[in-house]
Amino acid sequence: MQAILSPPVVRPQIPTYIYAVVFSSLCIVWGLLWDIMWHMSIGRDGLFAPPHLLMYVGAVVAGLFSGIKILQLTFAKSHAERTHSVRFWGIFYGSLGAMYCVWGALTMLTSAPFDDWWHNTYGLDVQILTPPHTVLLVGMMTVQFGAMIGVLAVQNRVANQPAVGSRAEKQAHERLAKRLKIMFTVAAGLLLSILYTMLAEKLGEWASHHSSSYITMGIAFPFFLLSVGRASPLRYPITLTAAAYMLTMLIPSWILPFFPATPRLGPVLNPITHYQAFLFPLLLVVPGFVLDKLLHRFGKLNDWLLAVLTGTVFILVITVVQWYFGAFLHTSVYAQNRFFLSTSMSYSDDPGWPYHHAFHPHWLQTMPAFLKGIGIAIACAIVSARLGLLWGNWMKRVQR
């Protein structure tokens, strides 16, 4: 008698578009940071300035690869991945991540001529969140969210499929799962980098002794960090995501100042000759590690109780860390080097201004006012943490 062979097991693989959109996400973040440093060092840019081109590459690659994937799933009815896709507009099939990437890429490319018109009409930006930049940032975050969700869907499918077969097949399954965990951490760190950059004007070291900075942190970061911590199967996902964000932020600021740059737009108060670095990022890795530990120990608590615990601890830890580290960055001579970036100064800044390395009175508070602000920050962080846990519960179930 002939043995009856069981059908081969279809094992999940990482689609090519997943690699493409994570690469695109990196191009977008570094393009944005380069653009900020371009504005600090050179001033006026054009529609096709090098930093813009890097961002456009990210948008085009993300939109193109995701669009091709959607068309494959739409027209190839026997495609193995179609069972893990969602239908939209009654016609198209695709993963959630691919759809977000397409929408984000279109938004980014739409913002480009809008930004060029804005510069031609109103001149140089003095803020990060101008209307065209807001449209651009929404597109960027949509692409990056799509990358993160795309990786997460494959990661969840792999996690739900047990490793079976020969030893080699089990090892291949483990390698695939490990690669997906790393890619999810990288994608989450890149999205966190954009979130921080969007809020950087309120989070610089000059604001580290003002409660408004911690209120902003309490609103923005517990939501994101706890959603990642709840969704990722890694042992220390929040810590690793925060580390990925710090490296993403620091690498361009460490490298670009070695390259020449001279201002092209006046007034030039600080005649620089090289690129000026962006800010040293917040030390989110410290509260991130504490949050990971809390999730290990109290992860099975009611989510409201867990939100109260994690939100409160996040604000207390980040306040202590940034109060002292922000003061070090802003006032210490030991921070005035290329590592800590405190020598960075835009060409339009007056070198003689007395508050380059001292706290401006506007950014100082009395202790009662500061403590009141920290109380508000804790309340905001608790709500943010609860929403983050809720969002993380949804992300754990994403498989499409």
Tab-separated table of C-alpha atoms in Angstrom:
chain	number	residue	atom	x	y	z
A	1	MET	CA	0.000	0.000	0.000
A	2	GLN	CA	1.135	3.502	-0.743
A	3	ALA	CA	1.380	5.863	2.181
A	4	ILE	CA	-1.109	8.690	2.144
A	5	LEU	CA	0.827	11.900	2.221
A	6	SER	CA	-0.618	14.812	4.152
A	7	PRO	CA	-0.694	18.133	2.314
A	8	PRO	CA	2.306	20.337	2.966
A	9	VAL	CA	1.944	22.942	5.658
A	10	VAL	CA	1.852	26.462	4.241
A	11	ARG	CA	4.201	28.412	6.444
A	12	PRO	CA	3.935	32.194	6.750
A	13	GLN	CA	6.706	34.209	5.168
A	14	ILE	CA	7.656	37.865	5.356
A	15	PRO	CA	6.243	39.536	2.220
A	16	THR	CA	8.664	41.662	0.235
A	17	TYR	CA	6.551	44.754	0.753
A	18	ILE	CA	7.118	44.480	4.526
A	19	TYR	CA	10.868	44.910	4.066
A	20	ALA	CA	10.171	47.763	1.639
A	21	VAL	CA	7.894	49.722	3.970
A	22	VAL	CA	10.240	49.375	6.962
A	23	PHE	CA	13.052	50.672	4.743
A	24	SER	CA	10.722	53.467	3.608
A	25	SER	CA	9.964	54.351	7.211
A	26	LEU	CA	13.690	54.762	7.907
A	27	CYS	CA	14.114	56.963	4.809
A	28	ILE	CA	11.215	59.139	5.943
A	29	VAL	CA	12.547	59.684	9.473
A	30	TRP	CA	16.113	60.404	8.411
A	31	GLY	CA	14.864	62.607	5.573
A	32	LEU	CA	12.827	64.628	8.067
A	33	LEU	CA	15.749	64.986	10.493
A	34	TRP	CA	18.040	65.980	7.624
A	35	ASP	CA	15.458	68.549	6.542
A	36	ILE	CA	15.334	70.075	10.037
A	37	MET	CA	19.120	70.267	10.159
A	38	TRP	CA	19.105	71.744	6.640
A	39	HIS	CA	16.802	74.516	7.870
A	40	MET	CA	19.077	75.109	10.878
A	41	SER	CA	22.240	75.195	8.785
A	42	ILE	CA	21.381	76.297	5.250
A	43	GLY	CA	17.923	77.828	5.437
A	44	ARG	CA	15.904	77.967	2.246
A	45	ASP	CA	15.373	74.733	0.391
A	46	GLY	CA	13.579	73.777	-2.806
A	47	LEU	CA	11.023	71.174	-3.762
A	48	PHE	CA	13.812	68.794	-4.780
A	49	ALA	CA	16.300	69.504	-2.001
A	50	PRO	CA	18.228	66.362	-0.962
A	51	PRO	CA	16.335	65.857	2.345
A	52	HIS	CA	13.025	66.144	0.488
A	53	LEU	CA	14.172	63.611	-2.093
A	54	LEU	CA	14.997	61.128	0.651
A	55	MET	CA	11.495	61.544	2.086
A	56	TYR	CA	9.957	61.219	-1.389
A	57	VAL	CA	11.915	57.996	-1.930
A	58	GLY	CA	10.387	56.647	1.280
A	59	ALA	CA	6.880	57.656	0.186
A	60	VAL	CA	7.243	56.260	-3.341
A	61	VAL	CA	8.762	52.951	-2.219
A	62	ALA	CA	6.103	52.446	0.464
A	63	GLY	CA	3.239	53.370	-1.858
A	64	LEU	CA	4.569	51.414	-4.837
A	65	PHE	CA	5.329	48.148	-3.052
A	66	SER	CA	2.130	48.299	-1.004
A	67	GLY	CA	0.064	49.164	-4.089
A	68	ILE	CA	1.532	46.241	-6.033
A	69	LYS	CA	0.743	43.935	-3.106
A	70	ILE	CA	-2.867	45.147	-3.048
A	71	LEU	CA	-3.216	44.587	-6.805
A	72	GLN	CA	-1.729	41.082	-6.502
A	73	LEU	CA	-4.232	40.114	-3.825
A	74	THR	CA	-7.084	41.740	-5.747
A	75	PHE	CA	-6.550	40.080	-9.116
A	76	ALA	CA	-4.912	36.787	-8.066
A	77	LYS	CA	-7.924	35.129	-6.457
A	78	SER	CA	-5.942	32.002	-5.567
A	79	HIS	CA	-3.185	33.963	-3.803
A	80	ALA	CA	-2.292	32.255	-0.511
A	81	GLU	CA	-2.280	35.544	1.416
A	82	ARG	CA	-5.758	36.579	0.279
A	83	THR	CA	-7.307	34.751	3.225
A	84	HIS	CA	-5.364	37.095	5.520
A	85	SER	CA	-6.432	40.293	3.739
A	86	VAL	CA	-9.279	42.762	4.162
A	87	ARG	CA	-11.626	43.982	1.453
A	88	PHE	CA	-12.178	47.695	0.948
A	89	TRP	CA	-14.218	49.809	-1.464
A	90	GLY	CA	-15.907	46.556	-2.481
A	91	ILE	CA	-13.112	45.857	-4.973
A	92	PHE	CA	-9.637	45.725	-3.509
A	93	TYR	CA	-7.993	43.219	-1.177
A	94	GLY	CA	-4.954	43.943	0.907
A	95	SER	CA	-3.476	43.963	4.368
A	96	LEU	CA	-4.249	46.805	6.761
A	97	GLY	CA	-0.599	47.769	6.727
A	98	ALA	CA	-0.441	48.026	2.929
A	99	MET	CA	-3.571	50.188	2.801
A	100	TYR	CA	-2.231	52.576	5.438
A	101	CYS	CA	1.072	52.825	3.549
A	102	VAL	CA	-0.667	53.720	0.277
A	103	TRP	CA	-2.806	56.392	1.937
A	104	GLY	CA	0.188	57.790	3.823
A	105	ALA	CA	2.365	57.881	0.706
A	106	LEU	CA	-0.317	59.776	-1.250
A	107	THR	CA	-0.681	62.259	1.618
A	108	MET	CA	3.084	62.830	1.765
A	109	LEU	CA	3.391	63.401	-1.970
A	110	THR	CA	0.400	65.766	-1.871
A	111	SER	CA	2.077	67.841	0.838
A	112	ALA	CA	5.211	68.446	-1.283
A	113	PRO	CA	3.824	71.094	-3.692
A	114	PHE	CA	1.796	72.567	-0.795
A	115	ASP	CA	5.024	73.017	1.213
A	116	ASP	CA	6.818	74.571	-1.767
A	117	TRP	CA	3.965	77.054	-2.302
A	118	TRP	CA	3.969	77.872	1.418
A	119	HIS	CA	7.690	78.707	1.363
A	120	ASN	CA	7.330	80.822	-1.775
A	121	THR	CA	4.421	82.713	-0.220
A	122	TYR	CA	5.411	83.063	3.446
A	123	GLY	CA	9.167	82.425	3.498
A	124	LEU	CA	11.181	80.293	5.907
A	125	ASP	CA	9.364	78.229	8.544
A	126	VAL	CA	9.791	79.257	12.154
A	127	GLN	CA	7.848	76.275	13.533
A	128	ILE	CA	7.756	72.543	12.865
A	129	LEU	CA	3.936	72.340	12.794
A	130	THR	CA	3.094	74.613	9.877
A	131	PRO	CA	0.031	73.552	7.800
A	132	PRO	CA	2.064	71.826	5.022
A	133	HIS	CA	4.338	70.175	7.586
A	134	THR	CA	1.290	68.949	9.499
A	135	VAL	CA	-0.048	67.299	6.334
A	136	LEU	CA	3.404	65.826	5.722
A	137	LEU	CA	3.695	64.512	9.286
A	138	VAL	CA	0.240	62.903	9.084
A	139	GLY	CA	1.330	61.137	5.904
A	140	MET	CA	4.634	60.068	7.464
A	141	MET	CA	2.985	58.666	10.577
A	142	THR	CA	0.393	56.851	8.448
A	143	VAL	CA	3.146	55.182	6.407
A	144	GLN	CA	5.029	54.251	9.554
A	145	PHE	CA	1.907	52.978	11.279
A	146	GLY	CA	1.230	50.884	8.183
A	147	ALA	CA	4.753	49.449	8.376
A	148	MET	CA	4.299	48.613	12.048
A	149	ILE	CA	0.873	47.021	11.543
A	150	GLY	CA	2.103	45.106	8.484
A	151	VAL	CA	4.936	43.546	10.476
A	152	LEU	CA	2.614	42.929	13.416
A	153	ALA	CA	0.067	41.006	11.328
A	154	VAL	CA	2.711	38.590	10.043
A	155	GLN	CA	4.233	38.341	13.515
A	156	ASN	CA	0.877	37.385	15.048
A	157	ARG	CA	0.215	34.764	12.377
A	158	VAL	CA	3.622	33.207	12.953
A	159	ALA	CA	3.129	33.246	16.729
A	160	ASN	CA	-0.217	31.468	16.380
A	161	GLN	CA	1.252	28.712	14.212
A	162	PRO	CA	3.208	26.137	16.241
A	163	ALA	CA	6.670	25.114	15.107
A	164	VAL	CA	6.257	21.620	13.628
A	165	GLY	CA	8.252	19.372	11.339
A	166	SER	CA	11.932	18.569	11.325
A	167	ARG	CA	14.500	20.233	13.524
A	168	ALA	CA	15.603	22.417	10.604
A	169	GLU	CA	12.006	23.521	9.999
A	170	LYS	CA	11.541	24.385	13.668
A	171	GLN	CA	14.758	26.393	13.651
A	172	ALA	CA	13.611	28.220	10.519
A	173	HIS	CA	10.322	29.026	12.249
A	174	GLU	CA	12.185	30.396	15.270
A	175	ARG	CA	14.450	32.528	13.066
A	176	LEU	CA	11.424	33.908	11.252
A	177	ALA	CA	9.703	34.773	14.536
A	178	LYS	CA	12.876	36.449	15.842
A	179	ARG	CA	13.298	38.481	12.659
A	180	LEU	CA	9.700	39.691	12.875
A	181	LYS	CA	10.138	40.731	16.520
A	182	ILE	CA	13.192	42.784	15.552
A	183	MET	CA	11.408	44.355	12.577
A	184	PHE	CA	8.406	45.281	14.739
A	185	THR	CA	10.698	46.914	17.298
A	186	VAL	CA	12.474	48.882	14.559
A	187	ALA	CA	9.173	49.958	12.981
A	188	ALA	CA	7.802	51.040	16.368
A	189	GLY	CA	11.004	52.938	17.168
A	190	LEU	CA	10.795	54.795	13.853
A	191	LEU	CA	7.197	55.831	14.519
A	192	LEU	CA	8.184	56.962	18.026
A	193	SER	CA	10.927	59.093	16.435
A	194	ILE	CA	8.381	60.959	14.322
A	195	LEU	CA	6.113	61.421	17.337
A	196	TYR	CA	8.975	62.922	19.336
A	197	THR	CA	10.086	65.160	16.457
A	198	MET	CA	6.558	66.489	16.070
A	199	LEU	CA	6.543	67.529	19.752
A	200	ALA	CA	10.222	68.509	20.050
A	201	GLU	CA	9.563	72.221	20.372
A	202	LYS	CA	7.850	71.533	23.702
A	203	LEU	CA	10.288	68.845	24.900
A	204	GLY	CA	13.759	70.359	24.485
A	205	GLU	CA	16.240	70.479	27.338
A	206	TRP	CA	15.405	74.171	27.863
A	207	ALA	CA	11.888	73.049	28.980
A	208	SER	CA	13.021	70.287	31.347
A	209	HIS	CA	12.267	72.395	34.440
A	210	HIS	CA	8.745	73.341	33.327
A	211	SER	CA	5.708	71.126	33.950
A	212	SER	CA	4.244	71.783	30.494
A	213	SER	CA	6.956	69.537	29.077
A	214	TYR	CA	5.878	66.633	31.301
A	215	ILE	CA	2.192	67.195	30.538
A	216	THR	CA	3.039	66.803	26.848
A	217	MET	CA	5.001	63.623	27.615
A	218	GLY	CA	2.126	62.283	29.710
A	219	ILE	CA	-0.345	62.782	26.871
A	220	ALA	CA	1.790	61.343	24.065
A	221	PHE	CA	4.120	58.616	25.277
A	222	PRO	CA	2.293	56.232	27.671
A	223	PHE	CA	-0.264	55.546	24.944
A	224	PHE	CA	2.373	54.560	22.427
A	225	LEU	CA	4.776	52.750	24.750
A	226	LEU	CA	2.142	50.645	26.494
A	227	SER	CA	0.436	49.701	23.247
A	228	VAL	CA	3.791	48.397	21.992
A	229	GLY	CA	4.465	46.665	25.309
A	230	ARG	CA	1.090	44.929	25.213
A	231	ALA	CA	1.346	43.897	21.545
A	232	SER	CA	4.950	42.657	21.323
A	233	PRO	CA	6.013	39.166	22.464
A	234	LEU	CA	9.527	40.368	23.316
A	235	ARG	CA	10.710	40.294	26.912
A	236	TYR	CA	11.588	44.011	26.954
A	237	PRO	CA	9.714	45.525	24.006
A	238	ILE	CA	9.321	49.055	25.407
A	239	THR	CA	12.996	49.285	26.335
A	240	LEU	CA	14.111	48.084	22.905
A	241	THR	CA	11.661	50.365	21.101
A	242	ALA	CA	12.956	53.356	23.082
A	243	ALA	CA	16.544	52.331	22.297
A	244	ALA	CA	15.690	52.077	18.575
A	245	TYR	CA	14.146	55.550	18.713
A	246	MET	CA	17.226	57.021	20.401
A	247	LEU	CA	19.605	55.552	17.820
A	248	THR	CA	17.348	56.684	14.981
A	249	MET	CA	17.404	60.228	16.335
A	250	LEU	CA	21.099	60.346	17.187
A	251	ILE	CA	22.805	58.785	14.158
A	252	PRO	CA	22.018	61.668	11.727
A	253	SER	CA	22.915	64.266	14.375
A	254	TRP	CA	26.231	62.540	15.018
A	255	ILE	CA	27.114	62.162	11.319
A	256	LEU	CA	25.846	65.261	9.473
A	257	PRO	CA	27.908	67.842	11.457
A	258	PHE	CA	31.023	66.385	9.797
A	259	PHE	CA	29.748	67.742	6.454
A	260	PRO	CA	30.034	71.379	5.313
A	261	ALA	CA	26.979	73.639	5.218
A	262	THR	CA	26.686	77.410	4.916
A	263	PRO	CA	23.603	79.619	5.233
A	264	ARG	CA	21.805	80.702	2.065
A	265	LEU	CA	19.204	82.920	3.688
A	266	GLY	CA	19.586	85.889	6.012
A	267	PRO	CA	19.886	87.173	8.573
A	268	VAL	CA	23.011	85.197	9.438
A	269	LEU	CA	23.774	85.882	13.088
A	270	ASN	CA	25.864	82.764	13.586
A	271	PRO	CA	28.193	82.205	10.577
A	272	ILE	CA	28.430	78.413	10.648
A	273	THR	CA	30.442	76.254	8.265
A	274	HIS	CA	28.997	72.783	8.984
A	275	TYR	CA	25.629	71.166	9.591
A	276	GLN	CA	24.107	71.848	13.002
A	277	ALA	CA	22.718	68.847	14.894
A	278	PHE	CA	19.170	68.380	16.124
A	279	LEU	CA	18.261	67.803	19.779
A	280	PHE	CA	19.517	65.004	21.991
A	281	PRO	CA	16.382	62.866	22.451
A	282	LEU	CA	14.498	62.204	25.658
A	283	LEU	CA	15.829	59.308	27.739
A	284	LEU	CA	12.640	57.285	27.263
A	285	VAL	CA	14.680	54.106	27.586
A	286	VAL	CA	14.753	54.558	31.391
A	287	PRO	CA	10.982	54.756	32.025
A	288	GLY	CA	10.609	52.209	29.208
A	289	PHE	CA	12.630	49.671	31.193
A	290	VAL	CA	10.562	50.410	34.311
A	291	LEU	CA	7.323	49.965	32.356
A	292	ASP	CA	8.548	46.618	31.025
A	293	LYS	CA	9.248	45.490	34.582
A	294	LEU	CA	5.794	46.620	35.718
A	295	LEU	CA	4.132	44.725	32.868
A	296	HIS	CA	6.085	41.593	33.817
A	297	ARG	CA	4.978	41.772	37.433
A	298	PHE	CA	1.491	43.304	37.206
A	299	GLY	CA	0.460	42.566	33.625
A	300	LYS	CA	-2.591	40.562	34.712
A	301	LEU	CA	-4.071	43.387	36.758
A	302	ASN	CA	-7.295	45.022	35.675
A	303	ASP	CA	-6.315	47.395	32.865
A	304	TRP	CA	-7.575	50.467	34.722
A	305	LEU	CA	-5.469	49.621	37.764
A	306	LEU	CA	-2.522	48.879	35.511
A	307	ALA	CA	-3.021	52.234	33.754
A	308	VAL	CA	-3.022	54.075	37.093
A	309	LEU	CA	0.183	52.301	38.093
A	310	THR	CA	2.064	52.654	34.802
A	311	GLY	CA	0.908	56.205	34.057
A	312	THR	CA	1.911	57.439	37.495
A	313	VAL	CA	5.265	55.676	37.477
A	314	PHE	CA	6.036	56.879	33.950
A	315	ILE	CA	5.639	60.545	34.930
A	316	LEU	CA	7.553	60.166	38.191
A	317	VAL	CA	10.479	58.417	36.493
A	318	ILE	CA	10.688	60.645	33.407
A	319	THR	CA	10.418	63.765	35.598
A	320	VAL	CA	13.394	62.762	37.726
A	321	VAL	CA	15.407	61.617	34.714
A	322	GLN	CA	14.760	64.614	32.473
A	323	TRP	CA	14.944	67.218	35.260
A	324	TYR	CA	18.585	66.324	35.866
A	325	PHE	CA	19.552	65.190	32.374
A	326	GLY	CA	17.892	68.225	30.775
A	327	ALA	CA	19.808	70.503	33.143
A	328	PHE	CA	23.025	68.672	32.242
A	329	LEU	CA	22.389	69.108	28.508
A	330	HIS	CA	21.403	72.744	28.837
A	331	THR	CA	23.911	74.091	31.334
A	332	SER	CA	26.927	71.793	31.701
A	333	VAL	CA	30.156	72.390	29.810
A	334	TYR	CA	30.516	68.602	29.641
A	335	ALA	CA	27.475	68.458	27.326
A	336	GLN	CA	28.939	70.966	24.870
A	337	ASN	CA	30.350	68.460	22.433
A	338	ARG	CA	29.341	66.445	19.379
A	339	PHE	CA	28.058	63.535	21.435
A	340	PHE	CA	25.511	65.407	23.574
A	341	LEU	CA	24.922	67.985	20.804
A	342	SER	CA	24.614	71.010	23.101
A	343	THR	CA	26.927	73.122	20.915
A	344	SER	CA	24.401	72.997	18.077
A	345	MET	CA	23.056	76.439	17.161
A	346	SER	CA	21.100	77.590	14.112
A	347	TYR	CA	22.698	80.193	11.840
A	348	SER	CA	19.834	82.554	12.756
A	349	ASP	CA	20.530	82.347	16.517
A	350	ASP	CA	22.473	85.115	18.212
A	351	PRO	CA	25.608	83.559	19.792
A	352	GLY	CA	25.583	86.293	22.425
A	353	TRP	CA	22.145	85.429	23.783
A	354	PRO	CA	22.622	84.757	27.536
A	355	TYR	CA	20.248	81.777	27.708
A	356	HIS	CA	21.923	79.380	25.307
A	357	HIS	CA	23.330	77.525	28.317
A	358	ALA	CA	21.082	78.800	31.101
A	359	PHE	CA	17.368	78.437	31.813
A	360	HIS	CA	15.243	81.312	30.576
A	361	PRO	CA	12.874	82.683	33.263
A	362	HIS	CA	9.926	81.754	31.030
A	363	TRP	CA	10.848	78.063	31.424
A	364	LEU	CA	11.140	78.160	35.224
A	365	GLN	CA	8.311	77.690	37.747
A	366	THR	CA	7.773	77.926	41.451
A	367	MET	CA	7.678	74.560	43.173
A	368	PRO	CA	3.884	74.680	43.880
A	369	ALA	CA	3.184	75.509	40.228
A	370	PHE	CA	5.529	72.752	39.062
A	371	LEU	CA	3.960	70.134	41.362
A	372	LYS	CA	0.478	71.150	40.240
A	373	GLY	CA	1.589	70.642	36.633
A	374	ILE	CA	3.060	67.235	37.469
A	375	GLY	CA	-0.288	66.254	38.997
A	376	ILE	CA	-1.985	67.187	35.721
A	377	ALA	CA	0.693	65.236	33.837
A	378	ILE	CA	-0.011	62.122	35.944
A	379	ALA	CA	-3.755	62.376	35.245
A	380	CYS	CA	-3.054	62.717	31.518
A	381	ALA	CA	-0.608	59.801	31.615
A	382	ILE	CA	-3.146	57.516	33.307
A	383	VAL	CA	-5.740	58.159	30.597
A	384	SER	CA	-3.070	57.822	27.912
A	385	ALA	CA	-1.852	54.528	29.418
A	386	ARG	CA	-5.383	53.121	29.543
A	387	LEU	CA	-5.957	53.963	25.890
A	388	GLY	CA	-2.570	52.466	25.052
A	389	LEU	CA	-3.432	49.171	26.755
A	390	LEU	CA	-6.738	49.117	24.874
A	391	TRP	CA	-4.965	49.764	21.588
A	392	GLY	CA	-2.349	47.133	22.403
A	393	ASN	CA	-5.080	44.545	23.006
A	394	TRP	CA	-6.360	45.262	19.493
A	395	MET	CA	-2.867	45.040	17.990
A	396	LYS	CA	-2.339	41.614	19.568
A	397	ARG	CA	-5.274	40.328	17.491
A	398	VAL	CA	-4.263	41.850	14.157
A	399	GLN	CA	-3.574	39.172	11.566
A	400	ARG	CA	-4.649	40.913	8.366
